[in-house]
Amino acid sequence: MLELRSVSLQRDGNEIIKDLSAEFREGHVYAVLGNNGVGKSTLAYIIMGLESYRNYSGSVVFDGQAIDDLTVSERAKLGITLGWQEPCRFDGITVKEYLTLGGKREVPSERLIGVLDIVGLPKDYLFRTVDSSLSGGERKRIELASVILIEPNVVVLDEPDSGIDLMSTSMINRVFDALSDSGTTLIVITHREEIAGMAEEAYLMCGGNMIKNGDPEEIIAYYRTACDDCRHVNEPLKKVN
Amino acid sequence: MALATKYEREFKMISDAYEKSGGDASKFLNKDIVSVIVSGDKLIGRNTVEGVDLRFRQIEDGVELWIEIRDNVRLKQPIHLCTGFMKEKGRQMILIHNRCGRNSEVRFLSHCVFPNGLEFTHKMIADTEVGEDSKLSYEDVHFHSDTGGVSVEATYNTLLRRGAEFGNYFNLTQGRVGKLRVKMKVDLQEDSSAQIESKVYERADDDVHITEELNLNGERASGLARTIVFATDKSKATIINRAYGNAPYSRAHIECKEIIKGDEVNVGTVPVLFVRDEKAELTHEASIGRVNLRQLETLMAKGLNEDEATEMIIRGLLR
């Protein structure tokens, strides 16, 4: 469904992503595990086609077609979306407007309330504003709710648990279930083993490349031994696979 | 509401335009709500309640109004002012004198509707005095024609007595702006506070000049002056936000955000801060640029195109 073929990206003279290849099959849940600074969020932005990340080399392929020339909107129309690590504030826009894209998407009230329930927010949040009156954690939950409503073909969830307390792992599980139920391919970017453990398959990322992939338990075990104390950011480890 | 029979048709037209601009015209007919309706150069309807005195007189091309809120009056419902001009060409002059007594609380909701203006000039001067420990807010929403032929000069001069709280909000985000000159000036005595704010959405060759000024004359007076302009096409905007810290422990923040779309807009902002007392503290913040890319891409990643995402962000900001 989604493939990254020898993708590389340089920013400010630094090679952030280095000849990275990966494959994500339809309807599966993947974790991309790695320490902070190894290029995980950059990978998410490349997949989404954000303006400042379009000058990569290599190719992003969706359903057999290269989508490198497509803008963010065009990729979104193919059913690719992104759950942001730190969702923006939007002055004057209510949660309901955010979830329905200002009314452009017709969503029954029961569905909106149901999705808020999945992310652990009561229905009165629909009328709150997505600005600084909401905490980072609350905006994160709303971001996850918006992704569920899109029912995307592919979603990259960038650190879905950041800003949300540890007790909410069950909420993250509910979000994954809701997305899986709609047949979404999940690419979950994380540095937390518990979150990676929820995936069906995992990639380990280091120094801008995928250095290992396979069963999440094995990847987590390797991560624990090799990566925990590693201060590695932009120098790739020796490729394991 | 006292409404002369001969003005019923005019009232209907004004009401329709008022509703289009977001107002609720049914409030005009409610005897428990203070309301004033001016059409062209005539006062066509008015109503008042206990504690609020209304006077008016005809002047050349318009109406002069005196609205006095007595001491210890707290109005639960806003005072509704509607100023309309239904013809295409002409001039309208509105002079308003608001005086709010001590320990009172009132909110003004003013709508200026000029849906057919082609060569039309509206001048308004509102002089307001807010008494000790009173709260007054004045929200002025404009709705202009799509021709760009409306010219507005709106001047607000306000004096805040000790401990008074004041808000002045100008909003012109529907229809074309045409030519707009807004001047808001607030003189603040001790322990008083003010928030003044203008929000404008410019299209085509609209031309905007806004000056907001806070004079912090009393100890511990505080204020916020904020302008948000969305300028598109070939529009022009000059925004001047000024604050004068003239007294100890006075504080103010001025802020201007101009968001632009297109290569032919011409916008500028001038923040002016003067401190005349070493214990005063003034700050400013200004930005000119396109819509925040991160916000734009957030909405685009959810399926909106760039124009739709821009519109949604701007509508939120200008609310």
Coordinates of C-alpha atoms in Angstrom, one line a residue:
Chain A
M1 CA 0.0 0.0 0.0
L2 CA 2.7 2.6 1.0
E3 CA 6.3 2.2 0.2
L4 CA 9.3 4.4 0.8
R5 CA 12.0 3.7 -1.8
S6 CA 15.5 4.9 -1.0
V7 CA 14.3 8.2 0.5
S8 CA 16.9 10.7 1.6
L9 CA 16.5 14.3 2.8
Q10 CA 19.0 17.0 3.7
R11 CA 18.3 20.0 5.8
D12 CA 20.7 22.8 6.6
G13 CA 23.6 20.6 5.3
N14 CA 22.7 17.7 7.5
E15 CA 21.5 14.4 6.1
I16 CA 18.3 13.7 8.2
I17 CA 17.0 10.8 6.3
K18 CA 19.5 8.5 4.6
D19 CA 18.5 6.1 1.8
L20 CA 15.5 4.9 3.8
S21 CA 13.3 2.1 2.5
A22 CA 10.2 0.6 4.2
E23 CA 7.0 -1.0 3.2
F24 CA 3.6 -0.7 4.9
R25 CA 0.8 -3.1 3.9
E26 CA -2.8 -2.3 3.8
G27 CA -4.7 -2.5 7.1
H28 CA -1.7 -3.3 9.3
V29 CA -0.4 -1.5 12.4
Y30 CA 3.2 -0.6 12.2
A31 CA 5.4 1.0 14.8
V32 CA 8.4 3.1 13.9
L33 CA 10.5 3.0 17.1
G34 CA 13.5 5.1 17.8
N35 CA 15.1 7.6 20.1
N36 CA 14.5 11.3 19.9
G37 CA 16.3 13.0 17.0
V38 CA 16.7 10.0 14.7
G39 CA 14.4 11.5 12.1
K40 CA 11.0 9.9 12.9
S41 CA 8.9 13.1 12.6
T42 CA 10.8 14.1 9.5
L43 CA 9.8 10.7 8.0
A44 CA 6.1 11.5 8.9
Y45 CA 6.4 14.9 7.2
I46 CA 7.9 13.4 4.1
I47 CA 5.0 10.9 3.8
M48 CA 2.5 13.7 4.2
G49 CA 4.3 15.9 1.7
L50 CA 4.7 19.0 3.9
E51 CA 6.0 22.0 2.0
S52 CA 9.4 22.2 3.7
Y53 CA 10.0 18.5 3.3
R54 CA 9.2 18.0 -0.4
N55 CA 12.8 18.2 -1.5
Y56 CA 13.7 14.6 -0.7
S57 CA 15.2 12.2 -3.1
G58 CA 13.9 8.7 -3.7
S59 CA 10.2 8.0 -3.8
V60 CA 7.1 7.6 -1.8
V61 CA 4.8 5.2 -3.5
F62 CA 1.1 4.7 -2.7
D63 CA -0.8 1.9 -4.3
G64 CA 1.9 1.4 -6.9
Q65 CA 2.0 5.1 -7.9
A66 CA 4.7 7.6 -7.0
I67 CA 3.2 10.5 -5.1
D68 CA 6.3 12.6 -4.8
D69 CA 4.8 15.5 -6.9
L70 CA 1.6 15.6 -4.9
T71 CA 0.9 18.4 -2.4
V72 CA -0.4 17.8 1.2
S73 CA -4.0 18.3 0.0
E74 CA -3.6 15.9 -2.9
R75 CA -2.1 13.2 -0.7
A76 CA -4.9 13.8 1.8
K77 CA -7.4 13.2 -1.0
L78 CA -5.8 9.8 -1.6
G79 CA -6.6 9.0 2.1
I80 CA -3.2 9.7 3.6
T81 CA -3.2 11.8 6.8
L82 CA -1.1 12.8 9.7
G83 CA -1.8 12.9 13.5
W84 CA 0.5 15.7 14.7
Q85 CA 2.8 15.3 17.6
E86 CA 2.1 18.8 18.8
P87 CA -1.3 19.9 17.3
C88 CA -1.6 23.6 16.5
R89 CA -3.9 26.0 18.3
F90 CA -6.6 27.6 16.2
D91 CA -8.1 30.8 17.6
G92 CA -11.8 31.1 17.2
I93 CA -12.3 27.6 15.9
T94 CA -14.5 25.2 18.0
V95 CA -13.7 21.6 18.4
K96 CA -16.9 20.7 16.4
E97 CA -15.7 22.9 13.5
Y98 CA -12.2 21.4 13.7
L99 CA -13.6 17.9 13.6
T100 CA -16.0 18.7 10.7
L101 CA -13.6 21.0 8.9
G102 CA -15.8 24.0 9.3
G103 CA -18.9 22.0 8.3
K104 CA -17.4 20.7 5.1
R105 CA -17.6 17.2 6.4
E106 CA -21.1 16.1 7.5
V107 CA -20.9 14.1 10.7
P108 CA -23.9 13.2 12.8
S109 CA -23.7 14.5 16.4
E110 CA -23.8 10.9 17.8
R111 CA -20.7 10.1 15.8
L112 CA -18.9 13.2 17.0
I113 CA -19.8 12.4 20.6
G114 CA -18.8 8.8 20.1
V115 CA -15.4 9.7 18.8
L116 CA -14.8 12.1 21.7
D117 CA -15.7 9.3 24.0
I118 CA -13.0 7.1 22.4
V119 CA -10.4 9.8 23.2
G120 CA -11.7 10.3 26.7
L121 CA -13.4 13.7 26.3
P122 CA -17.0 14.6 27.2
K123 CA -19.4 16.0 24.6
D124 CA -19.3 19.5 25.9
Y125 CA -15.8 19.8 24.4
L126 CA -17.5 20.2 21.0
F127 CA -18.1 23.8 21.9
R128 CA -14.7 24.6 23.3
T129 CA -12.2 26.5 21.2
V130 CA -9.1 24.8 19.9
D131 CA -6.9 27.5 21.3
S132 CA -4.7 28.0 24.4
S133 CA -7.7 27.4 26.6
L134 CA -7.1 23.7 25.9
S135 CA -4.1 21.9 27.3
G136 CA -1.6 20.2 25.0
G137 CA -3.0 16.9 26.1
E138 CA -6.6 17.9 25.3
R139 CA -5.6 19.1 21.8
K140 CA -3.8 15.9 21.3
R141 CA -6.9 13.9 22.1
I142 CA -8.9 16.1 19.7
E143 CA -6.3 15.5 17.0
L144 CA -6.7 11.8 17.4
A145 CA -10.5 12.2 17.3
S146 CA -10.1 14.1 14.0
V147 CA -8.0 11.3 12.5
I148 CA -10.6 8.7 13.5
L149 CA -13.3 10.7 11.8
I150 CA -11.3 10.9 8.5
E151 CA -11.2 7.1 8.3
P152 CA -8.0 7.4 6.3
N153 CA -6.4 4.7 4.2
V154 CA -3.0 5.5 5.8
V155 CA -2.3 7.5 8.9
V156 CA 1.0 8.4 10.4
L157 CA 0.5 9.0 14.1
D158 CA 3.5 11.0 15.4
E159 CA 4.0 10.1 19.1
P160 CA 0.3 9.6 19.7
D161 CA 0.8 9.4 23.5
S162 CA 3.0 12.5 23.9
G163 CA 1.3 15.0 26.2
I164 CA -1.1 12.4 27.4
D165 CA -0.6 10.8 30.8
L166 CA 0.7 7.3 31.1
M167 CA -2.7 6.0 32.4
S168 CA -4.1 6.7 29.0
T169 CA -2.5 3.8 27.2
S170 CA -5.9 2.2 27.1
M171 CA -7.2 5.3 25.3
I172 CA -4.4 4.9 22.7
N173 CA -5.5 1.3 22.3
R174 CA -9.1 2.4 21.6
V175 CA -7.8 4.8 19.0
F176 CA -5.8 2.1 17.2
D177 CA -8.9 -0.2 17.3
A178 CA -11.2 2.4 15.9
L179 CA -8.7 3.1 13.0
S180 CA -8.1 -0.6 12.4
D181 CA -11.9 -1.2 12.3
S182 CA -12.1 1.2 9.3
G183 CA -9.3 -0.7 7.5
T184 CA -6.7 2.1 8.1
T185 CA -3.0 1.3 7.7
L186 CA -1.4 2.8 10.9
I187 CA 2.2 3.9 11.0
V188 CA 2.8 4.8 14.7
I189 CA 5.9 6.8 15.4
T190 CA 7.1 6.4 19.0
H191 CA 10.0 6.2 21.4
R192 CA 7.9 4.3 23.9
E193 CA 8.1 0.5 24.1
E194 CA 4.6 0.1 25.4
I195 CA 3.2 1.9 22.3
A196 CA 5.4 0.0 19.9
G197 CA 4.2 -3.2 21.6
M198 CA 0.7 -2.5 20.3
A199 CA 1.8 -2.8 16.7
E200 CA 1.8 -5.9 14.5
E201 CA 5.1 -5.1 13.0
A202 CA 7.9 -2.7 14.0
Y203 CA 10.7 -0.8 12.4
L204 CA 13.7 0.5 14.4
M205 CA 14.9 3.8 13.2
C206 CA 18.4 5.2 13.9
G207 CA 20.4 8.0 12.3
G208 CA 17.8 8.6 9.6
N209 CA 17.4 5.0 8.5
M210 CA 15.5 1.9 9.3
I211 CA 18.1 -0.4 10.9
K212 CA 15.8 -3.3 11.7
N213 CA 12.3 -4.5 11.2
G214 CA 10.1 -7.4 12.3
D215 CA 8.2 -8.6 15.3
P216 CA 7.6 -5.8 17.7
E217 CA 8.8 -7.9 20.7
E218 CA 12.1 -8.6 19.0
I219 CA 12.5 -5.0 17.9
I220 CA 11.7 -3.7 21.4
A221 CA 14.2 -6.1 23.0
Y222 CA 16.9 -5.0 20.6
Y223 CA 16.0 -1.3 21.2
R224 CA 16.2 -1.9 25.0
T225 CA 19.7 -3.3 24.7
A226 CA 21.2 -1.3 21.9
C227 CA 19.4 2.1 21.9
D228 CA 18.6 2.9 25.5
D229 CA 22.0 4.3 26.3
C230 CA 22.9 5.3 22.8
R231 CA 23.2 9.0 22.3
H232 CA 23.1 8.5 18.6
V233 CA 21.3 11.1 16.5
N234 CA 22.6 11.5 13.0
E235 CA 25.2 8.8 12.6
P236 CA 23.7 5.6 11.4
L237 CA 24.5 2.4 13.2
K238 CA 25.7 -0.5 11.2
K239 CA 22.7 -1.9 9.3
V240 CA 21.5 -5.0 11.0
N241 CA 19.2 -6.6 8.4
Chain B
M1 CA -40.6 50.3 20.5
A2 CA -41.9 53.6 19.2
L3 CA -41.9 53.2 15.4
A4 CA -43.6 55.7 13.2
T5 CA -46.0 53.9 10.8
K6 CA -44.5 55.7 7.8
Y7 CA -41.2 54.0 8.5
E8 CA -42.5 50.4 8.6
R9 CA -41.1 49.6 5.2
E10 CA -37.8 51.1 6.0
F11 CA -37.7 49.2 9.3
K12 CA -38.3 46.0 7.4
M13 CA -35.4 46.7 5.0
I14 CA -33.0 47.6 7.9
S15 CA -34.1 44.6 9.9
D16 CA -33.4 42.3 7.0
A17 CA -29.9 43.8 6.5
Y18 CA -29.3 43.7 10.2
E19 CA -30.1 40.0 10.3
K20 CA -27.8 39.4 7.4
S21 CA -25.0 41.0 9.4
G22 CA -25.6 38.6 12.2
G23 CA -28.0 40.7 14.4
D24 CA -31.3 39.6 15.8
A25 CA -33.9 42.1 14.7
S26 CA -36.5 40.7 17.0
K27 CA -34.7 42.5 19.8
F28 CA -35.8 45.8 18.3
L29 CA -39.4 45.0 19.1
N30 CA -38.8 43.8 22.6
K31 CA -39.9 46.5 25.1
D32 CA -37.5 45.2 27.7
I33 CA -34.5 46.0 25.5
V34 CA -33.0 49.4 24.8
S35 CA -32.8 49.9 21.1
V36 CA -32.2 52.7 18.6
I37 CA -32.7 52.4 14.9
V38 CA -31.4 55.0 12.5
S39 CA -32.1 54.9 8.8
G40 CA -30.3 57.5 6.6
D41 CA -30.7 60.8 8.4
K42 CA -33.8 59.8 10.5
L43 CA -34.3 58.0 13.8
I44 CA -37.0 55.6 12.9
G45 CA -37.4 53.7 16.1
R46 CA -36.3 53.7 19.7
N47 CA -37.1 52.0 23.0
T48 CA -35.7 52.4 26.5
V49 CA -36.0 50.9 29.9
E50 CA -35.8 52.2 33.5
G51 CA -32.4 53.6 34.3
V52 CA -31.5 54.5 30.7
D53 CA -32.3 57.9 29.3
L54 CA -32.3 58.4 25.5
R55 CA -32.3 61.8 23.7
F56 CA -31.8 62.6 20.1
R57 CA -31.8 65.5 17.7
Q58 CA -31.8 65.7 13.9
I59 CA -28.5 67.1 12.4
E60 CA -27.4 67.6 8.9
D61 CA -27.3 64.2 7.2
G62 CA -27.9 62.4 10.4
V63 CA -28.7 62.1 14.0
E64 CA -27.1 63.0 17.3
L65 CA -27.8 60.7 20.2
W66 CA -27.4 61.0 24.0
I67 CA -27.5 57.7 25.9
E68 CA -27.2 58.0 29.6
I69 CA -27.0 55.0 31.9
R70 CA -27.7 56.1 35.5
D71 CA -25.7 55.0 38.6
N72 CA -26.1 51.4 39.8
V73 CA -27.9 50.2 36.6
R74 CA -27.0 46.7 35.4
L75 CA -28.6 45.8 32.1
K76 CA -29.0 42.1 31.5
Q77 CA -29.7 42.7 27.8
P78 CA -27.4 44.7 25.5
I79 CA -28.4 48.1 24.2
H80 CA -29.0 47.5 20.5
L81 CA -28.0 50.2 18.0
C82 CA -28.7 49.8 14.4
T83 CA -27.6 52.3 11.8
G84 CA -28.6 51.7 8.2
F85 CA -28.4 53.4 4.9
M86 CA -30.4 51.7 2.2
K87 CA -29.7 54.0 -0.8
E88 CA -26.7 53.7 -3.1
K89 CA -25.4 57.2 -2.7
G90 CA -25.3 59.8 0.1
R91 CA -23.8 60.7 3.4
Q92 CA -24.6 59.8 6.9
M93 CA -23.4 61.5 10.1
I94 CA -24.0 59.9 13.5
L95 CA -22.9 61.5 16.7
I96 CA -23.2 59.5 19.9
H97 CA -22.7 60.6 23.5
N98 CA -22.7 57.7 25.9
R99 CA -22.5 58.4 29.6
C100 CA -22.4 55.6 32.1
G101 CA -22.8 56.5 35.8
R102 CA -21.1 54.8 38.7
N103 CA -21.2 51.1 39.5
S104 CA -23.2 50.3 36.4
E105 CA -22.8 47.6 33.8
V106 CA -23.9 47.7 30.2
R107 CA -23.1 46.2 26.8
F108 CA -23.7 48.0 23.5
L109 CA -24.3 45.9 20.4
S110 CA -24.1 48.2 17.3
H111 CA -24.6 47.1 13.8
C112 CA -24.0 49.4 10.8
V113 CA -25.6 48.0 7.7
F114 CA -24.9 49.6 4.3
P115 CA -25.9 46.8 1.9
N116 CA -26.4 48.9 -1.2
G117 CA -23.7 51.6 -0.9
L118 CA -22.1 52.6 -4.1
E119 CA -20.9 56.2 -3.3
F120 CA -21.7 56.4 0.3
T121 CA -19.9 58.0 3.3
H122 CA -20.7 57.2 6.9
K123 CA -19.1 59.2 9.6
M124 CA -19.6 58.3 13.3
I125 CA -18.1 59.8 16.4
A126 CA -18.8 58.1 19.7
D127 CA -17.8 59.9 22.8
T128 CA -18.1 57.7 25.9
E129 CA -17.6 58.2 29.5
V130 CA -17.6 55.3 31.9
G131 CA -18.1 56.1 35.5
E132 CA -16.3 54.8 38.5
D133 CA -16.3 51.0 38.9
S134 CA -18.6 50.6 35.9
K135 CA -18.3 48.2 33.1
L136 CA -19.1 49.1 29.5
S137 CA -18.5 47.2 26.3
Y138 CA -19.1 48.5 22.8
E139 CA -19.2 46.1 20.0
D140 CA -19.5 47.6 16.5
V141 CA -20.2 45.2 13.6
H142 CA -20.2 46.6 10.1
F143 CA -21.8 45.1 7.0
H144 CA -21.1 46.8 3.7
S145 CA -22.1 46.2 0.1
D146 CA -19.9 44.2 -2.3
T147 CA -19.2 47.3 -4.5
G148 CA -16.3 48.7 -2.5
G149 CA -18.1 52.1 -2.7
V150 CA -18.6 52.5 1.0
S151 CA -16.4 54.9 3.0
V152 CA -16.4 54.8 6.8
E153 CA -14.9 57.1 9.3
A154 CA -15.4 55.8 12.8
T155 CA -14.0 57.6 15.8
Y156 CA -14.3 56.4 19.4
N157 CA -13.1 58.7 22.2
T158 CA -13.5 57.2 25.6
L159 CA -12.8 58.3 29.2
L160 CA -12.6 55.7 31.9
R161 CA -13.1 56.9 35.5
R162 CA -11.4 55.2 38.4
G163 CA -11.9 51.4 38.4
A164 CA -13.9 51.4 35.2
E165 CA -13.7 48.5 32.7
F166 CA -14.1 49.0 29.0
G167 CA -14.1 47.0 25.8
N168 CA -14.3 48.4 22.3
Y169 CA -14.6 45.9 19.5
F170 CA -14.8 46.9 15.8
N171 CA -15.5 44.1 13.3
L172 CA -15.8 44.4 9.5
T173 CA -15.4 41.0 8.0
Q174 CA -18.5 40.6 5.7
G175 CA -18.8 42.2 2.3
R176 CA -16.3 44.6 1.0
V177 CA -14.6 47.2 3.2
G178 CA -14.3 50.0 0.7
K179 CA -12.4 52.8 2.5
L180 CA -12.1 52.6 6.3
R181 CA -10.7 54.9 8.8
V182 CA -11.0 53.9 12.5
K183 CA -9.7 55.8 15.4
M184 CA -10.0 54.5 18.9
K185 CA -8.7 56.5 21.8
V186 CA -9.1 55.6 25.5
D187 CA -8.0 57.8 28.4
L188 CA -7.6 55.7 31.5
Q189 CA -7.8 56.9 35.1
E190 CA -6.5 55.0 38.1
D191 CA -7.3 51.3 38.3
S192 CA -9.3 51.3 35.1
S193 CA -8.7 48.8 32.3
A194 CA -9.5 48.7 28.6
Q195 CA -9.4 46.3 25.8
I196 CA -9.8 47.7 22.3
E197 CA -9.8 45.5 19.2
S198 CA -10.4 45.8 15.5
K199 CA -10.8 43.0 13.0
V200 CA -11.0 43.5 9.3
Y201 CA -11.1 41.3 6.2
E202 CA -10.0 43.2 3.1
R203 CA -10.7 42.3 -0.5
A204 CA -9.9 43.8 -4.0
D205 CA -8.6 47.4 -3.5
D206 CA -10.0 48.0 0.0
D207 CA -8.1 50.6 1.9
V208 CA -7.9 50.5 5.7
H209 CA -6.3 52.9 8.2
I210 CA -6.7 52.0 11.9
T211 CA -5.3 53.9 14.9
E212 CA -5.7 52.5 18.4
E213 CA -4.4 54.5 21.3
L214 CA -4.3 53.9 25.0
N215 CA -3.4 56.8 27.4
L216 CA -2.6 55.2 30.8
N217 CA -3.0 58.3 32.9
G218 CA -3.9 56.8 36.3
E219 CA -1.9 54.5 38.6
R220 CA -2.4 50.8 37.8
A221 CA -4.4 51.5 34.7
S222 CA -4.0 48.7 32.2
G223 CA -4.9 48.1 28.6
L224 CA -4.7 45.9 25.5
A225 CA -4.9 47.2 22.0
R226 CA -5.1 44.6 19.3
T227 CA -5.7 44.7 15.5
I228 CA -6.1 41.7 13.2
V229 CA -6.3 42.4 9.5
F230 CA -6.6 39.9 6.7
A231 CA -5.5 41.6 3.5
T232 CA -6.0 40.0 0.1
D233 CA -5.8 41.0 -3.6
K234 CA -4.6 44.6 -4.0
S235 CA -5.8 45.9 -0.6
K236 CA -3.9 48.3 1.6
A237 CA -3.7 48.6 5.3
T238 CA -1.9 50.9 7.7
I239 CA -2.2 50.0 11.4
I240 CA -0.9 52.2 14.2
N241 CA -1.2 51.0 17.8
R242 CA -0.1 53.5 20.4
A243 CA 0.3 53.3 24.2
Y244 CA 1.4 56.0 26.6
G245 CA 2.4 54.9 30.1
N246 CA 2.0 58.1 32.0
A247 CA 1.5 56.8 35.5
P248 CA 3.1 54.4 38.0
Y249 CA 2.4 50.7 37.6
S250 CA 0.4 51.3 34.5
R251 CA 0.6 48.5 32.0
A252 CA -0.3 47.9 28.4
H253 CA 0.2 45.6 25.5
I254 CA -0.3 46.5 21.9
E255 CA -0.6 43.8 19.2
C256 CA -1.0 43.9 15.5
K257 CA -1.4 40.8 13.3
E258 CA -1.6 41.4 9.5
I259 CA -2.1 38.3 7.5
I260 CA -1.6 38.6 3.8
K261 CA -2.6 36.6 0.7
G262 CA -1.3 37.7 -2.7
D263 CA 1.7 39.6 -4.0
E264 CA -0.1 42.9 -4.5
V265 CA -1.2 43.7 -1.0
N266 CA 0.4 46.7 0.6
V267 CA 0.3 46.6 4.4
G268 CA 2.2 48.1 7.3
T269 CA 2.1 48.5 11.0
V270 CA 3.6 51.0 13.4
P271 CA 3.7 50.3 17.1
V272 CA 4.3 53.4 19.2
L273 CA 5.1 53.1 22.9
F274 CA 5.9 56.1 25.2
V275 CA 6.7 55.7 28.8
R276 CA 6.6 58.8 31.0
D277 CA 6.9 57.1 34.3
E278 CA 9.6 54.7 35.2
K279 CA 7.2 52.3 36.9
A280 CA 5.1 51.9 33.8
E281 CA 5.4 48.9 31.6
L282 CA 4.5 48.7 27.9
T283 CA 5.0 45.8 25.5
H284 CA 4.2 45.3 21.8
E285 CA 4.0 42.5 19.3
A286 CA 3.5 42.7 15.6
S287 CA 3.6 40.3 12.7
I288 CA 3.0 40.5 9.0
G289 CA 3.0 37.4 6.8
R290 CA 1.0 34.7 5.2
V291 CA -1.3 32.3 7.1
N292 CA 0.7 30.2 9.6
L293 CA 2.0 27.3 7.4
R294 CA 1.7 24.7 10.2
Q295 CA -2.0 25.6 10.7
L296 CA -2.6 25.5 7.0
E297 CA -0.9 22.1 6.5
T298 CA -2.8 20.7 9.5
L299 CA -6.1 21.4 7.8
M300 CA -4.8 20.4 4.4
A301 CA -3.7 17.0 5.8
K302 CA -7.3 16.5 6.8
G303 CA -8.6 17.1 3.3
L304 CA -9.1 20.9 2.8
N305 CA -7.5 22.6 -0.1
E306 CA -5.3 25.7 0.6
D307 CA -8.0 28.2 0.0
E308 CA -10.5 26.4 2.2
A309 CA -7.9 26.0 4.9
T310 CA -7.0 29.7 4.7
E311 CA -10.6 30.7 4.9
M312 CA -11.3 28.5 7.9
I313 CA -8.2 29.8 9.8
I314 CA -9.0 33.5 9.0
R315 CA -12.7 33.2 9.9
G316 CA -11.6 31.8 13.3
L317 CA -9.1 34.6 13.8
L318 CA -11.6 37.4 12.9
R319 CA -14.4 36.1 15.0

